[in-house]
Amino acid sequence: MGCGIQDFKGVIPAVLSVFDQQENFDEQGTRELMNHLLSFPIGGLYLTGSTGEAFLMNSEERMRQVEVVMDQVAGKVPVVVHVGAMSTKASIELARHAEKVGAAGISSVPPFYFKYNNEQIFRYYQDLAESTSLPLVVYNIPLAGMMTVEQIIRLSEIDNVKGVKYTGTALYEVTQVKEGCKPGFQVYGGCDELGSSNISLGVDGIIGSFYNVIPDLYMRIWEAVKNSDIPTATALQAKAVHVIFAGIRSGSMMACMKAWLRAGGVNAGWSRRPFTNFSPEEETALVRQLVSIDREDGIGLELVKKILARNPDIL
Ligand code: MN9
């Protein structure tokens, strides 16, 4: 398998960051999580983004995580590093580091918190794109303030800007972006709840949180859409939404995914404050919920097989 941005396709986990219960970066757990993800035919890894709780980490920790992942992945799949930070200067440092350690690309949310105008956002991406030779994937997500289709098309004209990760729900914008941007411009679906719809629209890949825990289900959805079996894709997507909403309704989505993974023997650690973690009793209830969804929906999730192998009487 190649390792450039052209190979960054298909189902791509937005990787969880692994912290121990004292909130320290956990190298061993990170390696375990990578091995777990690499056991599936994933199309790449997306690091230190929203799912990775990157804005709760300092730059040194982010760089350390990237180094550990690059070492563990050892060129098996392309790795794109999200380098968004509060200042252009900080983002550029992260970008240069990503290039130095062999990432396939970088990605960034627009600068946020302060109300920047379109010109300042454009300059941010221009400066970032020029700071390395890596391809840059623009990350459009409501949490950082959605950019318009016009702004994305304008950004796509910058040399190194090679794609967009679109975590919106107005899917006609995916079509508008595909129509308006240069040929070969990559579009990634970012909203896991809309996976099958994004794939139907012809995105190059889907990048998201839940591909840490249910990548196998999304690979089946990908296959179904590619085989034009829309009823199957839609039915599987509905099952994926059951799992996603169990995670969202837990109130601490990343902590919930980490608890599910730990129950399956993958040491994905805990979340960092101000996110909250769960008591052992609450974790057991969340794990039971995942196993129940799998059973009731007849999915046969790989992670649930692992959970049941360790704890056959969980229900
Ligand atoms: O775009 C993710 N967004 C965030 C990436 O982490 C905020 C998505 O994968 C969502 O977590 C997912 C669940 O709502 O769609």
XYZ file of N, CA, C and O in Angstrom, residues 150-291:
568
model
N -17.974 28.960 -1.002
C -17.151 29.922 -1.759
C -15.759 30.024 -1.144
O -14.758 30.066 -1.860
N -15.705 30.061 0.172
C -14.404 30.158 0.849
C -13.581 28.886 0.606
O -12.379 28.949 0.352
N -14.212 27.740 0.633
C -13.473 26.491 0.408
C -12.951 26.445 -1.028
O -11.808 26.051 -1.277
N -13.778 26.883 -1.960
C -13.327 26.888 -3.361
C -12.137 27.829 -3.512
O -11.146 27.503 -4.170
N -12.206 28.970 -2.850
C -11.079 29.908 -2.929
C -9.820 29.275 -2.317
O -8.725 29.367 -2.877
N -9.989 28.620 -1.198
C -8.838 27.966 -0.544
C -8.256 26.864 -1.423
O -7.047 26.641 -1.448
N -9.130 26.185 -2.165
C -8.669 25.055 -2.989
C -7.734 25.513 -4.095
O -7.026 24.706 -4.697
N -7.732 26.823 -4.350
C -6.848 27.336 -5.403
C -5.414 27.563 -4.908
O -4.499 27.779 -5.696
N -5.208 27.474 -3.603
C -3.837 27.553 -3.061
C -3.117 26.254 -3.440
O -3.690 25.169 -3.322
N -1.854 26.410 -3.886
C -1.088 25.263 -4.403
C -1.191 23.963 -3.601
O -1.596 22.940 -4.119
N -0.773 24.018 -2.348
C -0.699 22.780 -1.568
C -2.030 22.352 -0.965
O -2.100 21.308 -0.322
N -3.054 23.127 -1.152
C -4.356 22.727 -0.587
C -4.968 21.666 -1.501
O -5.306 21.926 -2.647
N -5.058 20.456 -0.962
C -5.404 19.303 -1.801
C -6.747 18.670 -1.449
O -7.149 17.710 -2.109
N -7.387 19.156 -0.400
C -8.658 18.521 -0.064
C -9.367 19.211 1.077
O -8.852 20.154 1.672
N -10.562 18.704 1.351
C -11.339 19.223 2.487
C -11.974 18.062 3.242
O -12.418 17.082 2.641
N -11.936 18.169 4.541
C -12.698 17.252 5.395
C -13.927 18.033 5.796
O -13.835 19.060 6.476
N -15.064 17.558 5.341
C -16.309 18.313 5.478
C -17.175 17.663 6.563
O -17.772 16.605 6.345
N -17.222 18.294 7.743
C -18.029 17.744 8.837
C -19.320 18.535 8.992
O -19.749 18.834 10.095
N -19.906 18.889 7.859
C -21.211 19.535 7.905
C -22.297 18.518 7.638
O -22.021 17.333 7.391
N -23.539 19.000 7.688
C -24.657 18.100 7.410
C -25.406 18.496 6.141
O -26.261 17.755 5.678
N -25.084 19.669 5.577
C -25.755 20.129 4.347
C -25.025 19.493 3.157
O -24.115 20.075 2.581
N -25.444 18.265 2.828
C -24.622 17.478 1.911
C -24.581 17.992 0.474
O -23.696 17.631 -0.291
N -25.523 18.884 0.130
C -25.422 19.464 -1.215
C -24.121 20.257 -1.343
O -23.596 20.443 -2.435
N -23.592 20.699 -0.194
C -22.330 21.452 -0.252
C -21.170 20.554 -0.678
O -20.209 21.027 -1.282
N -21.268 19.274 -0.375
C -20.233 18.332 -0.846
C -20.224 18.349 -2.375
O -19.167 18.427 -3.012
N -21.409 18.312 -2.953
C -21.524 18.348 -4.413
C -20.996 19.666 -4.957
O -20.248 19.690 -5.944
N -21.373 20.763 -4.289
C -20.915 22.073 -4.775
C -19.393 22.196 -4.694
O -18.762 22.741 -5.590
N -18.819 21.671 -3.632
C -17.357 21.723 -3.492
C -16.707 20.875 -4.581
O -15.741 21.292 -5.234
N -17.244 19.690 -4.800
C -16.661 18.812 -5.834
C -16.738 19.474 -7.211
O -15.820 19.375 -8.010
N -17.847 20.149 -7.461
C -18.004 20.833 -8.763
C -17.091 22.043 -8.887
O -16.582 22.332 -9.955
N -16.898 22.740 -7.754
C -16.204 24.025 -7.831
C -14.694 23.960 -7.703
O -14.013 24.938 -8.003
N -14.166 22.839 -7.236
C -12.723 22.767 -6.968
C -11.977 22.081 -8.094
O -12.557 21.382 -8.920
N -10.651 22.290 -8.086
C -9.814 21.763 -9.166
C -9.933 20.242 -9.255
O -10.217 19.578 -8.250
N -9.688 19.670 -10.431
C -9.766 18.214 -10.579
C -8.793 17.547 -9.607
O -7.687 18.047 -9.396
N -9.207 16.450 -9.027
C -8.338 15.736 -8.089
C -8.412 16.257 -6.672
O -7.814 15.680 -5.770
N -9.129 17.357 -6.471
C -9.296 17.885 -5.109
C -10.065 16.834 -4.301
O -11.118 16.358 -4.720
N -9.495 16.439 -3.147
C -10.082 15.331 -2.391
C -11.136 15.847 -1.409
O -10.898 16.846 -0.727
N -12.237 15.139 -1.354
C -13.284 15.518 -0.406
C -13.531 14.336 0.537
O -13.700 13.201 0.087
N -13.504 14.641 1.833
C -13.711 13.610 2.847
C -14.961 13.924 3.640
O -15.151 15.060 4.073
N -15.799 12.926 3.848
C -16.972 13.095 4.696
C -16.529 13.029 6.151
O -15.747 12.147 6.513
N -17.023 13.948 6.979
C -16.569 13.990 8.363
C -17.636 13.678 9.386
O -17.338 13.568 10.559
N -18.874 13.556 8.941
C -19.959 13.321 9.896
C -20.315 11.832 9.835
O -20.925 11.382 8.858
N -19.955 11.090 10.867
C -20.138 9.630 10.842
C -21.601 9.248 10.641
O -21.908 8.217 10.043
N -22.503 10.093 11.164
C -23.936 9.821 11.051
C -24.380 9.797 9.587
O -25.429 9.251 9.249
N -23.606 10.424 8.720
C -23.968 10.548 7.304
C -23.006 9.774 6.404
O -22.860 10.085 5.224
N -22.368 8.755 6.965
C -21.362 8.005 6.208
C -21.854 7.514 4.855
O -21.264 7.824 3.814
N -22.956 6.770 4.844
C -23.398 6.158 3.570
C -23.786 7.234 2.558
O -23.520 7.090 1.365
N -24.390 8.331 3.048
C -24.782 9.410 2.129
C -23.549 10.062 1.523
O -23.499 10.344 0.323
N -22.538 10.309 2.351
C -21.302 10.892 1.847
C -20.656 9.980 0.799
O -20.193 10.447 -0.240
N -20.633 8.695 1.086
C -20.006 7.754 0.142
C -20.793 7.765 -1.176
O -20.216 7.760 -2.260
N -22.132 7.818 -1.065
C -22.966 7.877 -2.282
C -22.642 9.097 -3.131
O -22.759 9.058 -4.355
N -22.253 10.194 -2.456
C -21.934 11.417 -3.198
C -20.546 11.358 -3.816
O -20.112 12.296 -4.487
N -19.842 10.273 -3.560
C -18.547 10.087 -4.224
C -17.363 10.673 -3.489
O -16.343 11.002 -4.108
N -17.457 10.800 -2.153
C -16.288 11.301 -1.408
C -15.130 10.311 -1.554
O -15.322 9.130 -1.825
N -13.926 10.828 -1.370
C -12.733 9.983 -1.481
C -12.542 9.119 -0.243
O -11.943 8.050 -0.305
N -13.045 9.626 0.878
C -12.910 8.873 2.114
C -13.842 9.432 3.152
O -14.446 10.495 2.959
N -13.981 8.691 4.238
C -14.730 9.203 5.378
C -13.769 9.171 6.577
O -13.081 8.180 6.807
N -13.690 10.308 7.266
C -12.769 10.453 8.397
C -13.616 10.712 9.634
O -14.392 11.682 9.638
N -13.502 9.888 10.664
C -14.357 10.155 11.815
C -14.010 9.385 13.060
O -13.195 8.454 13.052
N -14.663 9.794 14.131
C -14.403 9.271 15.469
C -14.730 7.785 15.582
O -13.984 7.019 16.177
N -15.905 7.412 15.057
C -16.393 6.067 15.354
C -15.661 4.982 14.578
O -15.865 3.792 14.841
N -14.775 5.368 13.676
C -13.980 4.349 12.960
C -12.858 3.840 13.853
O -12.109 2.961 13.464
N -12.739 4.386 15.082
C -11.894 3.771 16.105
C -12.556 2.508 16.654
O -11.872 1.592 17.066
N -13.888 2.513 16.680
C -14.580 1.412 17.356
C -15.367 0.498 16.403
O -15.466 -0.697 16.648
N -15.916 1.059 15.332
C -16.709 0.216 14.422
C -16.244 0.362 12.969
O -17.067 0.502 12.059
N -14.922 0.301 12.719
C -14.456 0.446 11.335
C -15.018 -0.652 10.439
O -15.334 -0.411 9.257
N -15.170 -1.860 10.990
C -15.656 -2.995 10.189
C -17.054 -2.730 9.644
O -17.349 -3.045 8.485
N -17.919 -2.108 10.462
C -19.278 -1.805 9.994
C -19.214 -0.803 8.838
O -19.920 -0.940 7.829
N -18.356 0.208 8.974
C -18.249 1.211 7.905
C -17.603 0.648 6.650
O -17.901 1.104 5.548
N -16.759 -0.352 6.778
C -16.212 -0.982 5.574
C -17.309 -1.724 4.816
O -17.330 -1.743 3.587
N -18.234 -2.285 5.570
C -19.378 -2.953 4.916
C -20.276 -1.911 4.241
O -20.815 -2.147 3.150
N -20.448 -0.761 4.882
C -21.257 0.303 4.281
C -20.575 0.781 2.990
O -21.223 0.952 1.949
N -19.263 0.968 3.071
C -18.493 1.419 1.895
C -18.700 0.439 0.730
O -19.024 0.837 -0.389
N -18.552 -0.853 1.017
C -18.692 -1.887 -0.007
C -20.092 -1.862 -0.611
O -20.269 -1.946 -1.826
N -21.097 -1.753 0.278
C -22.487 -1.783 -0.190
C -22.751 -0.626 -1.148
O -23.346 -0.806 -2.216
N -22.288 0.580 -0.784
C -22.526 1.731 -1.679
C -21.787 1.509 -2.995
O -22.340 1.741 -4.076
N -20.549 1.060 -2.901
C -19.762 0.854 -4.128
C -20.409 -0.199 -5.025
O -20.285 -0.155 -6.242
N -21.111 -1.164 -4.411
C -21.818 -2.187 -5.198
C -23.234 -1.751 -5.563
O -24.053 -2.562 -5.984
N -23.524 -0.472 -5.359
C -24.856 0.092 -5.633
C -25.967 -0.605 -4.874
O -27.122 -0.617 -5.320
N -25.635 -1.198 -3.744
C -26.650 -1.844 -2.914
C -27.080 -0.841 -1.832
O -26.712 -0.937 -0.658
N -27.883 0.127 -2.243
C -28.257 1.212 -1.338
C -29.141 0.729 -0.180
O -28.956 1.182 0.953
N -30.083 -0.213 -0.409
C -30.857 -0.678 0.755
C -29.966 -1.245 1.856
O -30.164 -0.952 3.043
N -28.960 -2.033 1.486
C -28.059 -2.595 2.503
C -27.275 -1.484 3.175
O -27.157 -1.435 4.413
N -26.736 -0.547 2.388
C -25.953 0.552 2.956
C -26.798 1.351 3.940
O -26.334 1.694 5.031
N -28.025 1.627 3.561
C -28.903 2.436 4.414
C -29.226 1.702 5.709
O -29.226 2.291 6.795
N -29.484 0.406 5.595
C -29.805 -0.384 6.790
C -28.592 -0.445 7.722
O -28.732 -0.295 8.951
N -27.413 -0.638 7.168
C -26.206 -0.701 7.999
C -25.903 0.658 8.621
O -25.474 0.760 9.773
N -26.153 1.721 7.844
C -25.919 3.072 8.376
C -26.842 3.341 9.572
O -26.423 3.938 10.564
N -28.080 2.862 9.480
C -29.021 3.058 10.603
C -28.477 2.363 11.859
O -28.594 2.888 12.973
N -27.869 1.198 11.668
C -27.280 0.487 12.819
C -26.088 1.253 13.370
O -25.897 1.345 14.594
N -25.292 1.815 12.471
C -24.143 2.625 12.916
C -24.628 3.808 13.744
O -24.030 4.152 14.768
N -25.746 4.400 13.335
C -26.285 5.554 14.073
C -26.710 5.130 15.498
O -26.571 5.903 16.443
N -27.188 3.904 15.639
C -27.524 3.432 16.999
C -26.276 3.458 17.880
O -26.323 3.885 19.030
N -25.164 2.983 17.326
C -23.911 2.964 18.103
C -23.444 4.398 18.369
O -23.072 4.742 19.497
N -23.486 5.241 17.341
C -23.016 6.630 17.491
C -23.808 7.336 18.587
O -23.248 8.017 19.451
N -25.131 7.159 18.563
C -25.940 7.874 19.550
C -25.780 7.312 20.960
O -25.935 8.044 21.939
N -25.444 6.029 21.069
C -25.108 5.506 22.406
C -23.888 6.265 22.913
O -23.827 6.667 24.082
N -22.936 6.494 22.039
C -21.731 7.246 22.416
C -22.042 8.690 22.747
O -21.614 9.216 23.784
N -22.810 9.353 21.887
C -23.112 10.771 22.103
C -23.933 10.952 23.380
O -23.657 11.818 24.208
N -24.941 10.092 23.560
C -25.836 10.261 24.715
C -25.161 9.923 26.037
O -25.667 10.274 27.108
N -24.024 9.262 25.977
C -23.288 8.982 27.229
C -22.858 10.299 27.868
O -22.579 10.355 29.064
N -22.767 11.356 27.057
C -22.368 12.665 27.574
C -20.876 12.926 27.465
O -20.425 14.048 27.666
N -20.097 11.907 27.164
C -18.648 12.084 27.030
C -18.179 11.075 25.972
O -17.654 10.011 26.282
N -18.432 11.461 24.726
C -18.322 10.524 23.607
C -16.957 9.837 23.484
O -16.868 8.627 23.289
N -15.882 10.621 23.577
C -14.558 10.011 23.435
C -14.276 9.069 24.598
O -13.742 7.984 24.415
N -14.668 9.490 25.826
C -14.461 8.625 26.995
C -15.242 7.325 26.836
O -14.777 6.245 27.211
N -16.422 7.418 26.236
C -17.251 6.229 26.019
C -16.574 5.286 25.023
O -16.471 4.082 25.262
N -16.070 5.836 23.916
C -15.384 4.979 22.932
C -14.168 4.312 23.556
O -13.862 3.147 23.289
N -13.467 5.060 24.405
C -12.282 4.495 25.059
C -12.675 3.366 26.015
O -11.991 2.349 26.093
N -13.794 3.550 26.716
C -14.273 2.493 27.634
C -14.644 1.241 26.837
O -14.337 0.117 27.240
N -15.294 1.422 25.691
C -15.649 0.271 24.843
C -14.383 -0.454 24.384
O -14.314 -1.679 24.420
N -13.409 0.313 23.965
C -12.174 -0.308 23.474
C -11.464 -1.050 24.608
O -10.999 -2.183 24.415
N -11.386 -0.441 25.784
C -10.723 -1.119 26.907
C -11.439 -2.420 27.243
O -10.811 -3.428 27.548
N -12.784 -2.402 27.159
C -13.542 -3.631 27.451
C -13.184 -4.733 26.451
O -13.278 -5.921 26.758
N -12.758 -4.325 25.263
C -12.344 -5.295 24.242
C -10.856 -5.608 24.304
O -10.322 -6.266 23.411
N -10.178 -5.090 25.326
C -8.757 -5.419 25.498
C -7.802 -4.480 24.789
O -6.611 -4.749 24.702
N -8.328 -3.377 24.253
C -7.462 -2.388 23.596
C -7.305 -1.216 24.573
O -8.280 -0.526 24.877
N -6.095 -0.998 25.031
C -5.900 0.026 26.056
C -5.923 1.432 25.472
O -4.886 2.044 25.236
N -7.137 1.938 25.234
C -7.279 3.279 24.642
C -7.339 4.369 25.706
O -7.531 5.537 25.381
N -7.178 4.009 26.959
C -7.066 5.000 28.029
C -8.351 5.724 28.372
O -9.455 5.196 28.187
N -8.164 6.974 28.834
C -9.267 7.794 29.339
C -9.203 9.171 28.682
O -8.197 9.509 28.032
N -10.242 9.981 28.905
C -10.267 11.328 28.342
C -9.662 12.323 29.320
O -9.531 12.056 30.512
N -9.304 13.458 28.771
C -8.713 14.525 29.559
C -9.802 15.500 29.992
O -10.733 15.766 29.234
N -9.672 16.044 31.217
C -10.616 17.071 31.645
C -10.489 18.295 30.767
O -9.383 18.566 30.287
N -11.545 19.063 30.557
C -12.855 19.005 31.215
C -13.809 17.914 30.729
O -14.928 17.838 31.241
N -13.422 17.055 29.778
C -14.285 15.903 29.525
C -14.291 15.065 30.794
O -13.338 15.075 31.569
N -15.380 14.325 30.976
C -15.482 13.481 32.159
C -15.325 12.027 31.749
O -15.616 11.657 30.608
N -14.854 11.231 32.688
C -14.797 9.786 32.488
C -15.922 9.142 33.295
O -16.654 9.835 33.996
N -16.033 7.830 33.157
C -17.153 7.127 33.808
C -16.666 6.276 34.962
O -15.517 5.824 34.971
N -17.563 6.037 35.908
C -17.252 5.100 36.997
C -17.240 3.695 36.388
O -17.819 3.472 35.313
N -16.623 2.723 37.076
C -16.627 1.345 36.557
C -18.057 0.841 36.290
O -18.301 0.163 35.285
N -18.999 1.199 37.156
C -20.392 0.745 36.961
C -20.984 1.367 35.706
O -21.675 0.711 34.923
N -20.722 2.653 35.543
C -21.241 3.327 34.335
C -20.600 2.735 33.078
O -21.267 2.550 32.058
N -19.322 2.428 33.155
C -18.644 1.830 31.991
C -19.270 0.486 31.640
O -19.516 0.192 30.470
N -19.540 -0.314 32.669
C -20.151 -1.625 32.397
C -21.496 -1.433 31.702
O -21.817 -2.152 30.746
N -22.263 -0.453 32.149
C -23.567 -0.203 31.530
C -23.392 0.202 30.061
O -24.149 -0.243 29.188
N -22.379 1.035 29.784
C -22.149 1.470 28.397
C -21.693 0.302 27.522
O -22.093 0.184 26.360
N -20.871 -0.566 28.090
C -20.401 -1.731 27.330
C -21.584 -2.662 27.048
O -21.749 -3.155 25.928
N -22.432 -2.845 28.060
C -23.635 -3.678 27.856
C -24.506 -3.100 26.748
O -25.069 -3.817 25.934
N -24.604 -1.796 26.743
C -25.431 -1.135 25.720
C -24.884 -1.427 24.318
O -25.631 -1.742 23.401
N -23.555 -1.355 24.176
C -22.952 -1.636 22.862
C -23.207 -3.088 22.457
O -23.604 -3.364 21.315
N -23.024 -3.987 23.408
C -23.233 -5.409 23.107
C -24.702 -5.653 22.743
O -25.008 -6.401 21.802
